[in-house]
Short mmCIF file of C-alpha atoms in Angstrom, two decimals:
data_model
loop_
_atom_site.label_atom_id
_atom_site.label_comp_id
_atom_site.label_asym_id
_atom_site.label_seq_id
_atom_site.Cartn_x
_atom_site.Cartn_y
_atom_site.Cartn_z
CA MET A 1 -48.34 -35.67 13.11
CA LYS A 2 -51.16 -33.22 12.54
CA ILE A 3 -51.39 -30.45 15.12
CA GLY A 4 -53.54 -27.39 15.27
CA PHE A 5 -55.40 -24.75 17.19
CA TYR A 6 -58.92 -23.47 17.44
CA GLN A 7 -59.08 -19.75 18.16
CA PHE A 8 -62.55 -18.62 19.16
CA ARG A 9 -64.44 -16.26 21.45
CA PRO A 10 -65.77 -17.98 24.57
CA LEU A 11 -68.79 -16.27 26.11
CA PHE A 12 -68.32 -15.51 29.80
CA GLY A 13 -70.01 -18.04 32.06
CA LYS A 14 -71.69 -19.92 29.16
CA THR A 15 -69.90 -23.22 29.69
CA LYS A 16 -72.42 -25.30 27.77
CA SER A 17 -72.57 -23.12 24.70
CA ASN A 18 -68.77 -22.74 24.67
CA LEU A 19 -68.46 -26.51 24.81
CA SER A 20 -70.96 -26.91 21.96
CA LYS A 21 -69.01 -24.45 19.88
CA ILE A 22 -65.80 -26.40 20.42
CA ILE A 23 -67.40 -29.76 19.65
CA LYS A 24 -68.99 -28.41 16.50
CA ALA A 25 -65.72 -26.82 15.34
CA LEU A 26 -63.69 -29.96 15.94
CA HIS A 27 -66.21 -32.34 14.40
CA ASN A 28 -64.42 -34.53 11.86
CA VAL A 29 -61.18 -32.53 11.94
CA ASP A 30 -58.23 -34.45 10.58
CA ALA A 31 -55.79 -33.90 13.43
CA ASP A 32 -53.86 -35.71 16.16
CA LEU A 33 -53.61 -32.84 18.64
CA ILE A 34 -55.65 -29.66 18.97
CA VAL A 35 -54.85 -26.90 21.45
CA LEU A 36 -57.68 -24.69 22.73
CA PRO A 37 -57.44 -21.37 24.62
CA GLU A 38 -56.95 -20.86 28.34
CA LEU A 39 -60.20 -21.06 30.36
CA ALA A 40 -61.99 -21.98 27.14
CA LEU A 41 -65.23 -23.06 28.81
CA THR A 42 -65.78 -20.48 31.52
CA GLY A 43 -64.39 -17.30 30.06
CA TYR A 44 -61.73 -15.28 31.81
CA ASN A 45 -62.86 -12.10 33.51
CA PHE A 46 -64.19 -13.36 36.84
CA SER A 47 -65.41 -10.75 39.32
CA GLY A 48 -63.45 -12.56 42.02
CA ARG A 49 -62.65 -15.92 43.52
CA GLU A 50 -66.22 -16.67 44.50
CA GLU A 51 -67.47 -16.45 40.93
CA ALA A 52 -64.49 -18.43 39.63
CA VAL A 53 -65.12 -21.19 42.16
CA ALA A 54 -68.80 -21.28 41.16
CA LEU A 55 -67.85 -21.78 37.51
CA GLY A 56 -64.95 -24.19 38.16
CA GLU A 57 -65.33 -27.96 37.95
CA ASP A 58 -63.55 -31.08 39.06
CA PRO A 59 -62.36 -32.61 35.77
CA GLU A 60 -63.14 -36.09 37.10
CA GLN A 61 -66.80 -35.13 37.41
CA SER A 62 -67.09 -32.76 34.48
CA MET A 63 -69.65 -33.39 31.74
CA ALA A 64 -67.50 -31.23 29.47
CA VAL A 65 -64.47 -33.46 29.97
CA ALA A 66 -66.67 -36.48 29.28
CA ALA A 67 -67.97 -34.92 26.07
CA LEU A 68 -64.47 -33.98 24.91
CA THR A 69 -63.27 -37.50 25.73
CA GLN A 70 -66.01 -38.90 23.51
CA LEU A 71 -64.91 -36.57 20.72
CA CYS A 72 -61.30 -37.71 21.16
CA ARG A 73 -62.36 -41.36 21.07
CA GLN A 74 -64.43 -40.93 17.92
CA GLN A 75 -61.69 -39.07 16.08
CA ASP A 76 -58.52 -40.58 17.54
CA LEU A 77 -57.68 -37.08 18.76
CA HIS A 78 -55.97 -35.46 21.74
CA ILE A 79 -57.09 -32.08 23.05
CA VAL A 80 -55.35 -29.59 25.31
CA ILE A 81 -57.84 -27.19 26.88
CA GLY A 82 -57.64 -24.46 29.49
CA PHE A 83 -59.93 -25.28 32.42
CA ALA A 84 -60.96 -23.76 35.76
CA GLU A 85 -60.10 -26.78 37.90
CA LYS A 86 -61.78 -27.21 41.27
CA LYS A 87 -60.09 -29.67 43.65
CA GLN A 88 -61.47 -29.71 47.21
CA ASP A 89 -61.06 -26.14 48.44
CA LYS A 90 -58.54 -25.22 45.73
CA LEU A 91 -59.09 -23.64 42.35
CA PHE A 92 -56.44 -23.82 39.66
CA ASN A 93 -56.04 -22.22 36.24
CA SER A 94 -55.23 -25.52 34.54
CA ALA A 95 -54.60 -27.12 31.17
CA LEU A 96 -56.06 -30.57 30.64
CA LEU A 97 -54.70 -33.11 28.20
CA ILE A 98 -57.64 -35.24 27.11
CA GLY A 99 -57.49 -38.37 24.94
CA ALA A 100 -59.66 -41.30 23.93
CA ASN A 101 -59.57 -42.71 27.46
CA GLY A 102 -60.30 -39.45 29.23
CA LEU A 103 -58.10 -37.11 31.20
CA VAL A 104 -54.40 -37.89 30.64
CA HIS A 105 -52.76 -35.09 32.59
CA THR A 106 -53.45 -31.81 34.34
CA TYR A 107 -51.00 -28.91 34.40
CA ARG A 108 -51.74 -26.15 36.89
CA LYS A 109 -50.46 -22.72 35.85
CA ILE A 110 -47.50 -21.80 38.02
CA HIS A 111 -47.24 -18.12 37.04
CA LEU A 112 -50.59 -16.40 37.51
CA PHE A 113 -51.27 -13.12 35.68
CA ASN A 114 -52.61 -10.04 37.40
CA GLU A 115 -56.15 -10.49 38.80
CA GLU A 116 -55.87 -14.26 38.38
CA LYS A 117 -54.00 -14.08 41.67
CA ASN A 118 -57.26 -13.05 43.32
CA CYS A 119 -59.16 -15.98 41.80
CA PHE A 120 -56.84 -18.98 41.54
CA ASP A 121 -54.34 -20.85 43.65
CA PRO A 122 -50.80 -20.96 42.29
CA GLY A 123 -50.08 -24.17 40.39
CA ASP A 124 -48.49 -27.09 42.23
CA THR A 125 -47.78 -29.52 39.37
CA PRO A 126 -44.23 -29.98 38.02
CA LEU A 127 -43.24 -28.99 34.50
CA ALA A 128 -43.46 -32.52 33.10
CA LEU A 129 -44.00 -34.19 29.74
CA GLN A 130 -46.79 -36.38 28.40
CA GLU A 131 -46.84 -38.64 25.37
CA VAL A 132 -49.29 -38.29 22.50
CA LYS A 133 -48.82 -40.97 19.85
CA GLY A 134 -45.13 -41.24 20.67
CA THR A 135 -44.59 -37.48 20.66
CA LYS A 136 -43.59 -35.74 23.86
CA ILE A 137 -45.63 -32.68 24.70
CA GLY A 138 -45.21 -30.13 27.45
CA MET A 139 -47.97 -27.81 28.62
CA MET A 140 -47.74 -24.24 29.82
CA ILE A 141 -50.41 -21.56 30.12
CA CYS A 142 -50.42 -17.98 28.86
CA PHE A 143 -48.22 -15.80 31.13
CA ASP A 144 -45.82 -18.71 31.67
CA TRP A 145 -44.35 -17.55 28.34
CA VAL A 146 -42.54 -14.60 29.87
CA PHE A 147 -40.46 -16.85 32.10
CA PRO A 148 -37.81 -18.45 29.86
CA GLU A 149 -37.40 -21.15 32.50
CA VAL A 150 -40.73 -22.75 31.58
CA CYS A 151 -40.13 -23.62 27.91
CA ARG A 152 -36.53 -24.39 28.76
CA SER A 153 -37.46 -26.85 31.50
CA LEU A 154 -39.90 -28.65 29.21
CA ALA A 155 -37.48 -28.71 26.28
CA LEU A 156 -34.58 -29.98 28.37
CA GLN A 157 -36.73 -32.93 29.38
CA GLY A 158 -37.26 -33.73 25.70
CA ALA A 159 -40.48 -31.98 24.68
CA HIS A 160 -41.18 -31.96 20.95
CA ILE A 161 -44.21 -29.66 21.18
CA ILE A 162 -45.12 -26.97 23.71
CA CYS A 163 -48.92 -26.73 24.04
CA HIS A 164 -49.76 -23.23 25.18
CA PRO A 165 -53.41 -22.35 25.87
CA SER A 166 -53.61 -18.58 26.32
CA ASN A 167 -55.85 -15.60 26.97
CA LEU A 168 -53.34 -12.96 25.94
CA VAL A 169 -54.18 -9.33 26.56
CA LEU A 170 -50.78 -7.92 25.56
CA ASN A 171 -48.89 -8.14 22.28
CA TYR A 172 -45.46 -9.32 23.41
CA CYS A 173 -45.96 -13.06 23.59
CA GLN A 174 -46.31 -14.08 19.98
CA GLN A 175 -42.97 -12.54 18.99
CA THR A 176 -41.18 -13.93 22.03
CA MET A 177 -42.42 -17.44 21.28
CA LEU A 178 -40.29 -17.32 18.12
CA SER A 179 -37.27 -16.87 20.37
CA ARG A 180 -38.44 -19.66 22.69
CA CYS A 181 -38.67 -22.08 19.76
CA LEU A 182 -35.32 -20.95 18.40
CA GLU A 183 -33.40 -21.19 21.67
CA ASN A 184 -34.97 -24.56 22.54
CA SER A 185 -35.51 -26.01 19.06
CA VAL A 186 -39.09 -27.08 19.75
CA PHE A 187 -42.52 -26.65 18.21
CA ALA A 188 -45.05 -24.48 20.03
CA VAL A 189 -48.79 -24.07 19.58
CA THR A 190 -49.97 -20.86 21.22
CA THR A 191 -53.77 -20.75 21.12
CA ASN A 192 -55.24 -17.43 22.10
CA ARG A 193 -58.88 -16.35 22.24
CA PHE A 194 -60.27 -13.19 20.72
CA GLY A 195 -63.06 -10.77 21.59
CA SER A 196 -63.52 -9.40 25.08
CA ASP A 197 -65.09 -10.28 28.41
CA ARG A 198 -67.22 -7.23 29.22
CA ARG A 199 -68.44 -7.46 32.81
CA PRO A 200 -69.95 -4.98 35.29
CA HIS A 201 -66.57 -4.68 37.06
CA GLY A 202 -64.64 -4.01 33.83
CA GLU A 203 -63.64 -5.28 30.40
CA VAL A 204 -60.72 -7.43 29.30
CA ARG A 205 -59.81 -7.56 25.59
CA PHE A 206 -57.84 -10.38 24.00
CA THR A 207 -55.41 -10.18 21.12
CA GLY A 208 -55.95 -13.36 19.06
CA LYS A 209 -53.06 -14.13 16.67
CA SER A 210 -52.82 -17.77 17.68
CA GLN A 211 -49.79 -19.35 16.09
CA ILE A 212 -47.69 -22.43 15.47
CA VAL A 213 -43.91 -22.04 15.52
CA ALA A 214 -41.31 -24.62 14.46
CA PRO A 215 -37.74 -25.19 15.68
CA LYS A 216 -35.33 -22.43 14.53
CA GLY A 217 -38.14 -20.03 15.43
CA LYS A 218 -39.91 -20.45 12.11
CA LEU A 219 -43.49 -19.16 12.14
CA LEU A 220 -45.65 -21.76 10.39
CA HIS A 221 -48.91 -19.86 10.73
CA ARG A 222 -50.41 -16.96 12.66
CA ALA A 223 -54.15 -16.32 12.82
CA LEU A 224 -55.72 -12.89 12.53
CA SER A 225 -56.39 -10.89 15.67
CA GLN A 226 -60.20 -10.85 15.82
CA ARG A 227 -61.35 -13.81 13.74
CA GLN A 228 -62.33 -17.33 14.57
CA ALA A 229 -59.70 -19.70 13.19
CA LEU A 230 -59.24 -23.44 13.01
CA PHE A 231 -55.79 -24.24 11.70
CA ILE A 232 -54.15 -27.65 11.35
CA THR A 233 -50.76 -28.48 9.88
CA GLU A 234 -48.60 -31.56 9.55
CA ILE A 235 -45.26 -31.49 11.31
CA ASP A 236 -42.44 -33.93 11.92
CA PRO A 237 -41.88 -33.84 15.68
CA VAL A 238 -38.44 -35.46 15.26
CA GLN A 239 -37.19 -32.10 13.96
CA ALA A 240 -37.31 -30.96 17.58
CA GLU A 241 -34.69 -33.56 18.51
CA ASP A 242 -32.08 -31.78 16.41
CA LYS A 243 -30.52 -29.18 18.70
CA SER A 244 -27.63 -28.33 16.39
CA MET A 245 -26.97 -24.69 15.47
CA THR A 246 -23.72 -25.24 13.56
CA ALA A 247 -21.48 -28.22 12.83
CA LEU A 248 -19.86 -27.68 16.23
CA ASN A 249 -22.76 -26.27 18.26
CA ASP A 250 -25.59 -28.03 20.01
CA LEU A 251 -28.03 -25.81 21.92
CA PHE A 252 -28.27 -28.25 24.80
CA ALA A 253 -24.86 -29.96 24.88
CA ASP A 254 -23.23 -26.50 24.84
CA ARG A 255 -25.07 -25.36 27.97
CA ARG A 256 -22.85 -24.79 31.02
CA PRO A 257 -25.19 -25.31 33.97
CA GLU A 258 -22.34 -24.93 36.45
CA PHE A 259 -22.53 -21.19 35.64
CA TYR A 260 -26.32 -20.92 36.05
CA SER A 261 -26.77 -21.61 39.77
CA VAL A 262 -28.53 -18.31 40.48
CA LEU A 263 -31.47 -19.53 38.35
CA THR A 264 -32.56 -22.11 40.88
CA ALA A 265 -31.53 -20.33 44.05
CA CYS A 266 -34.58 -20.17 46.34
CA GLU A 267 -34.74 -17.30 48.80
CA MET B 1 -25.94 7.82 31.96
CA LYS B 2 -24.72 8.01 28.38
CA ILE B 3 -24.13 4.64 26.76
CA GLY B 4 -23.30 3.69 23.22
CA PHE B 5 -21.68 1.46 20.68
CA TYR B 6 -19.12 1.77 17.93
CA GLN B 7 -19.81 -0.57 15.03
CA PHE B 8 -16.88 -0.82 12.65
CA ARG B 9 -14.95 -3.22 10.43
CA PRO B 10 -11.77 -4.53 12.08
CA LEU B 11 -9.12 -5.64 9.60
CA PHE B 12 -7.91 -9.15 10.27
CA GLY B 13 -4.59 -9.24 12.14
CA LYS B 14 -4.11 -5.47 12.01
CA THR B 15 -4.23 -4.87 15.74
CA LYS B 16 -2.50 -1.49 15.62
CA SER B 17 -4.63 0.00 12.90
CA ASN B 18 -7.81 -1.36 14.49
CA LEU B 19 -6.79 0.26 17.76
CA SER B 20 -6.07 3.55 16.01
CA LYS B 21 -9.47 3.44 14.38
CA ILE B 22 -11.17 2.94 17.75
CA ILE B 23 -9.19 5.69 19.46
CA LYS B 24 -9.92 8.10 16.65
CA ALA B 25 -13.63 7.25 16.66
CA LEU B 26 -13.97 7.63 20.41
CA HIS B 27 -11.96 10.84 20.65
CA ASN B 28 -13.98 13.39 22.61
CA VAL B 29 -17.18 11.35 22.62
CA ASP B 30 -19.63 12.45 25.27
CA ALA B 31 -20.34 9.06 26.87
CA ASP B 32 -19.94 7.11 30.10
CA LEU B 33 -19.82 3.62 28.60
CA ILE B 34 -19.02 2.46 25.07
CA VAL B 35 -19.29 -1.15 23.94
CA LEU B 36 -17.08 -2.35 21.07
CA PRO B 37 -17.38 -5.57 19.03
CA GLU B 38 -16.05 -9.00 19.93
CA LEU B 39 -12.37 -9.52 19.05
CA ALA B 40 -12.27 -5.89 17.98
CA LEU B 41 -8.47 -5.69 17.72
CA THR B 42 -7.48 -8.99 16.10
CA GLY B 43 -10.37 -9.77 13.78
CA TYR B 44 -12.27 -13.02 13.97
CA ASN B 45 -11.52 -15.58 11.29
CA PHE B 46 -8.38 -17.29 12.61
CA SER B 47 -6.99 -20.17 10.57
CA GLY B 48 -6.65 -22.10 13.82
CA ARG B 49 -5.44 -21.98 17.38
CA GLU B 50 -1.85 -21.28 16.49
CA GLU B 51 -2.71 -18.08 14.66
CA ALA B 52 -5.12 -17.02 17.40
CA VAL B 53 -2.47 -17.55 20.06
CA ALA B 54 0.01 -15.54 18.01
CA LEU B 55 -2.42 -12.60 17.85
CA GLY B 56 -3.65 -12.89 21.44
CA GLU B 57 -2.26 -10.80 24.27
CA ASP B 58 -2.13 -10.74 28.03
CA PRO B 59 -4.24 -7.69 28.94
CA GLU B 60 -1.84 -6.86 31.77
CA GLN B 61 0.96 -6.40 29.23
CA SER B 62 -1.04 -5.06 26.32
CA MET B 63 -0.19 -1.71 24.77
CA ALA B 64 -3.73 -1.58 23.42
CA VAL B 65 -5.20 -1.88 26.91
CA ALA B 66 -2.80 0.85 28.07
CA ALA B 67 -3.88 3.12 25.22
CA LEU B 68 -7.57 2.51 25.89
CA THR B 69 -6.99 3.16 29.59
CA GLN B 70 -5.47 6.50 28.72
CA LEU B 71 -8.49 7.30 26.56
CA CYS B 72 -10.81 6.36 29.44
CA ARG B 73 -8.84 8.52 31.85
CA GLN B 74 -8.89 11.54 29.55
CA GLN B 75 -12.60 11.28 28.89
CA ASP B 76 -13.95 9.80 32.13
CA LEU B 77 -15.13 6.85 30.05
CA HIS B 78 -15.53 3.10 30.44
CA ILE B 79 -15.05 0.76 27.49
CA VAL B 80 -16.11 -2.85 26.97
CA ILE B 81 -14.07 -4.48 24.23
CA GLY B 82 -13.81 -8.01 22.84
CA PHE B 83 -10.23 -9.27 23.21
CA ALA B 84 -8.20 -12.40 22.40
CA GLU B 85 -6.86 -12.96 25.92
CA LYS B 86 -3.69 -14.98 26.39
CA LYS B 87 -3.06 -16.28 29.93
CA GLN B 88 -0.16 -18.72 30.30
CA ASP B 89 -1.02 -21.60 27.93
CA LYS B 90 -4.69 -20.63 27.67
CA LEU B 91 -6.44 -18.45 25.13
CA PHE B 92 -9.87 -16.99 25.85
CA ASN B 93 -12.41 -15.10 23.77
CA SER B 94 -12.87 -12.37 26.36
CA ALA B 95 -14.55 -9.06 27.02
CA LEU B 96 -12.54 -6.50 28.96
CA LEU B 97 -14.06 -3.70 31.00
CA ILE B 98 -11.55 -0.86 30.97
CA GLY B 99 -11.77 2.37 32.97
CA ALA B 100 -9.60 5.29 33.98
CA ASN B 101 -7.45 3.09 36.17
CA GLY B 102 -7.03 0.28 33.67
CA LEU B 103 -8.54 -3.16 33.43
CA VAL B 104 -11.55 -3.48 35.76
CA HIS B 105 -12.79 -6.96 34.85
CA THR B 106 -12.40 -9.75 32.32
CA TYR B 107 -15.28 -11.97 31.22
CA ARG B 108 -14.28 -15.11 29.30
CA LYS B 109 -16.93 -16.33 26.84
CA ILE B 110 -18.52 -19.47 28.22
CA HIS B 111 -20.40 -20.53 25.05
CA LEU B 112 -18.00 -20.69 22.10
CA PHE B 113 -19.43 -20.54 18.57
CA ASN B 114 -18.47 -23.01 15.87
CA GLU B 115 -14.76 -22.82 14.89
CA GLU B 116 -14.01 -20.73 17.97
CA LYS B 117 -13.92 -24.10 19.70
CA ASN B 118 -10.79 -24.90 17.70
CA CYS B 119 -9.09 -21.66 18.70
CA PHE B 120 -10.15 -20.74 22.22
CA ASP B 121 -10.49 -22.36 25.62
CA PRO B 122 -13.99 -22.33 27.08
CA GLY B 123 -14.50 -19.46 29.52
CA ASP B 124 -13.94 -20.05 33.22
CA THR B 125 -15.17 -16.78 34.74
CA PRO B 126 -18.54 -16.57 36.51
CA LEU B 127 -21.43 -14.49 35.20
CA ALA B 128 -20.83 -11.57 37.56
CA LEU B 129 -21.55 -7.85 37.70
CA GLN B 130 -19.29 -4.81 37.70
CA GLU B 131 -20.05 -1.23 38.63
CA VAL B 132 -19.62 1.71 36.30
CA LYS B 133 -20.48 5.03 37.97
CA GLY B 134 -22.93 3.29 40.28
CA THR B 135 -24.59 1.33 37.48
CA LYS B 136 -24.35 -2.44 37.47
CA ILE B 137 -23.26 -3.95 34.20
CA GLY B 138 -23.03 -7.55 33.12
CA MET B 139 -20.96 -8.75 30.18
CA MET B 140 -21.66 -11.52 27.71
CA ILE B 141 -20.21 -12.21 24.27
CA CYS B 142 -21.99 -12.89 20.99
CA PHE B 143 -23.31 -16.51 20.97
CA ASP B 144 -24.05 -16.31 24.71
CA TRP B 145 -27.27 -14.60 23.55
CA VAL B 146 -28.89 -17.87 22.48
CA PHE B 147 -28.74 -19.27 26.00
CA PRO B 148 -31.48 -17.52 27.98
CA GLU B 149 -29.64 -18.50 31.15
CA VAL B 150 -26.91 -15.91 30.52
CA CYS B 151 -28.96 -12.69 30.48
CA ARG B 152 -31.17 -14.16 33.18
CA SER B 153 -28.27 -14.91 35.49
CA LEU B 154 -26.89 -11.40 35.07
CA ALA B 155 -30.28 -9.75 35.49
CA LEU B 156 -31.17 -11.76 38.60
CA GLN B 157 -27.98 -10.48 40.20
CA GLY B 158 -29.16 -6.93 39.53
CA ALA B 159 -27.63 -5.91 36.19
CA HIS B 160 -28.93 -2.65 34.77
CA ILE B 161 -27.11 -2.98 31.44
CA ILE B 162 -25.97 -6.05 29.52
CA CYS B 163 -22.84 -5.22 27.51
CA HIS B 164 -22.70 -7.58 24.55
CA PRO B 165 -19.69 -7.41 22.20
CA SER B 166 -20.51 -9.51 19.16
CA ASN B 167 -19.33 -10.78 15.79
CA LEU B 168 -22.71 -12.02 14.59
CA VAL B 169 -22.87 -14.01 11.38
CA LEU B 170 -26.56 -14.96 11.66
CA ASN B 171 -29.65 -12.76 11.86
CA TYR B 172 -31.47 -14.20 14.86
CA CYS B 173 -29.80 -12.39 17.71
CA GLN B 174 -30.99 -8.84 17.32
CA GLN B 175 -34.66 -9.85 17.47
CA THR B 176 -34.14 -12.22 20.37
CA MET B 177 -32.40 -9.53 22.41
CA LEU B 178 -35.74 -7.67 22.45
CA SER B 179 -37.18 -10.69 24.26
CA ARG B 180 -34.19 -10.88 26.61
CA CYS B 181 -34.70 -7.23 27.62
CA LEU B 182 -38.44 -7.75 28.00
CA GLU B 183 -38.26 -10.91 30.10
CA ASN B 184 -35.48 -9.49 32.30
CA SER B 185 -36.34 -5.79 32.22
CA VAL B 186 -32.77 -4.69 31.49
CA PHE B 187 -30.93 -2.55 28.97
CA ALA B 188 -28.67 -4.27 26.45
CA VAL B 189 -26.02 -2.90 24.13
CA THR B 190 -25.26 -5.42 21.38
CA THR B 191 -22.29 -4.19 19.36
CA ASN B 192 -21.67 -6.11 16.19
CA ARG B 193 -19.01 -5.60 13.53
CA PHE B 194 -19.67 -5.43 9.82
CA GLY B 195 -17.77 -6.44 6.69
CA SER B 196 -16.06 -9.79 6.34
CA ASP B 197 -12.84 -11.59 7.23
CA ARG B 198 -11.69 -13.05 3.91
CA ARG B 199 -8.84 -15.47 4.49
CA PRO B 200 -7.17 -18.22 2.44
CA HIS B 201 -9.10 -20.88 4.39
CA GLY B 202 -12.50 -19.19 3.89
CA GLU B 203 -14.61 -16.09 4.45
CA VAL B 204 -16.83 -15.09 7.35
CA ARG B 205 -19.37 -12.29 6.85
CA PHE B 206 -20.86 -10.24 9.67
CA THR B 207 -24.33 -8.76 9.92
CA GLY B 208 -23.92 -5.38 11.63
CA LYS B 209 -27.19 -3.97 13.03
CA SER B 210 -25.73 -3.12 16.41
CA GLN B 211 -28.47 -2.03 18.76
CA ILE B 212 -29.49 -0.70 22.16
CA VAL B 213 -32.62 -2.14 23.75
CA ALA B 214 -34.43 -0.85 26.85
CA PRO B 215 -36.50 -2.69 29.47
CA LYS B 216 -39.88 -3.86 28.09
CA GLY B 217 -37.95 -4.89 24.97
CA LYS B 218 -38.04 -1.40 23.48
CA LEU B 219 -35.57 -0.91 20.63
CA LEU B 220 -33.88 2.47 21.18
CA HIS B 221 -31.70 2.30 18.09
CA ARG B 222 -30.44 -0.18 15.53
CA ALA B 223 -27.56 0.56 13.16
CA LEU B 224 -27.53 -0.34 9.50
CA SER B 225 -26.05 -3.66 8.43
CA GLN B 226 -22.92 -2.59 6.53
CA ARG B 227 -22.11 0.89 7.79
CA GLN B 228 -19.78 2.23 10.40
CA ALA B 229 -21.82 3.65 13.26
CA LEU B 230 -21.09 5.47 16.48
CA PHE B 231 -24.28 5.82 18.51
CA ILE B 232 -24.69 7.24 21.99
CA THR B 233 -27.89 7.75 23.95
CA GLU B 234 -28.80 8.82 27.44
CA ILE B 235 -30.63 6.30 29.57
CA ASP B 236 -31.84 6.08 33.15
CA PRO B 237 -30.42 2.78 34.45
CA VAL B 238 -32.88 2.82 37.36
CA GLN B 239 -35.61 1.86 34.88
CA ALA B 240 -34.07 -1.61 34.92
CA GLU B 241 -34.88 -1.96 38.62
CA ASP B 242 -38.61 -1.92 37.87
CA LYS B 243 -39.52 -5.55 37.20
CA SER B 244 -43.29 -4.99 37.28
CA MET B 245 -45.43 -6.22 34.39
CA THR B 246 -48.83 -5.41 35.91
CA ALA B 247 -50.06 -4.09 39.25
CA LEU B 248 -49.84 -7.64 40.60
CA ASN B 249 -46.92 -9.07 38.58
CA ASP B 250 -43.20 -8.75 39.10
CA LEU B 251 -40.98 -10.59 36.63
CA PHE B 252 -38.57 -11.69 39.33
CA ALA B 253 -40.74 -12.02 42.45
CA ASP B 254 -43.17 -14.18 40.44
CA ARG B 255 -40.49 -16.70 39.48
CA ARG B 256 -40.93 -20.17 41.00
CA PRO B 257 -37.40 -21.58 41.09
CA GLU B 258 -38.58 -24.71 42.90
CA PHE B 259 -40.01 -25.78 39.52
CA TYR B 260 -36.84 -25.04 37.53
CA SER B 261 -34.40 -27.59 38.93
CA VAL B 262 -33.67 -29.20 35.57
CA LEU B 263 -31.99 -25.95 34.49
CA THR B 264 -29.02 -26.41 36.77
CA ALA B 265 -28.81 -30.20 36.74
CA CYS B 266 -25.27 -31.16 35.73
CA GLU B 267 -24.83 -34.51 33.99
#
């Protein structure tokens, strides 16, 4: 299975030109699954909810989703893309899985970062898996990385690959994703953007360094910080089904959930 | 609060000389809490359960525990030490918290590593906290590190410091503990041994590099791989009560346990 990422610099509010850039970059790529950054079409640094709502779209009625579907159909490709998702009076920071027949699944970010809380509604979709050509993928978005429960929940359900659209502004995530892939024995594609969103109300800078990590926490590739990068590599997703650490240890069979009850205690 | 570790090379089966080494090393140290390696008195590489049982002791009747208690009383110190704990017909790979009045608490390793499964019974004590001079400490042992649920469960209960006696044979743990301290905003003292246990049935080598990590995943100190090391540093445990990541993010308040139910599902 050929998986990859496209790290680029979306221009704030320029949905059409960002879409064109993506379509041009992915034209004729030899890949099965490409992960794009969080909020790849709209940009990130909204002045507030009003502006975010104005730029958000319903995926069912989005020309961008239609165009990406066409690309997927032509190239037998699946795409995961961060998307400002408008649904009735709600706005979610979402990741869409798009294939040859259109939208396959929407994940709505459950852990919003900083000012996102003033723009988006908290996600309401479960941490669930989707299938891409027989491979099980789980989606999470950016700041979800800091909560070990997210990768863990996806991996325990059988995820081979974690698709992780991001707009990272800090430097902690990339290193921690090595631990996530080690402790869960999964692949992860973290696609970050680079550049900055400079707006009248302030500037947000992004850290690039998109990466693909294999089980055992092995870094397969990490992009530079401030460069556009299209990277594709072939992996064997079945590697993620091997949870052994030693002859007598299995990362999942050795878990003792009867000792973990505080993790799911709701106040 | 002054916390530290003593990284040394226990000699297999030489309980008395290992104890002497510890007592000599900790004589007159200026510290409140010292963490020692896993199985610090017996060594690690047992030929099987029979040998482990022969070397194990009931802490209530152990001369070593009495001697360490005396040390704690003389120096107003608490010690966490890995201990082969015999209780009736059971044998546990345990960590003892010892203070001026003797044994305070016993944690029995819940995730046994490799051949330990042929020597020890799986731990049966909950992941719970103890107080040392008003600071809340949680104990875990070596391979527990790979299960994010362990640090998380201790931190969610309010641990300031994770005390982590270890006999690490791989190199993954030290890096991952930076992530554990970042995602949970806690301190962690990982005390490893160095050297090897060479026995007729085989040799096990240990990786040293004991370390203390602060909230935000900041490495305060890491020892060399194959050197004895006594390290003590002053920390402010209250730092671990600050779970903020940004003005609007709190690592614990932002958790959404209603999405994590798979973590505590028992088969």
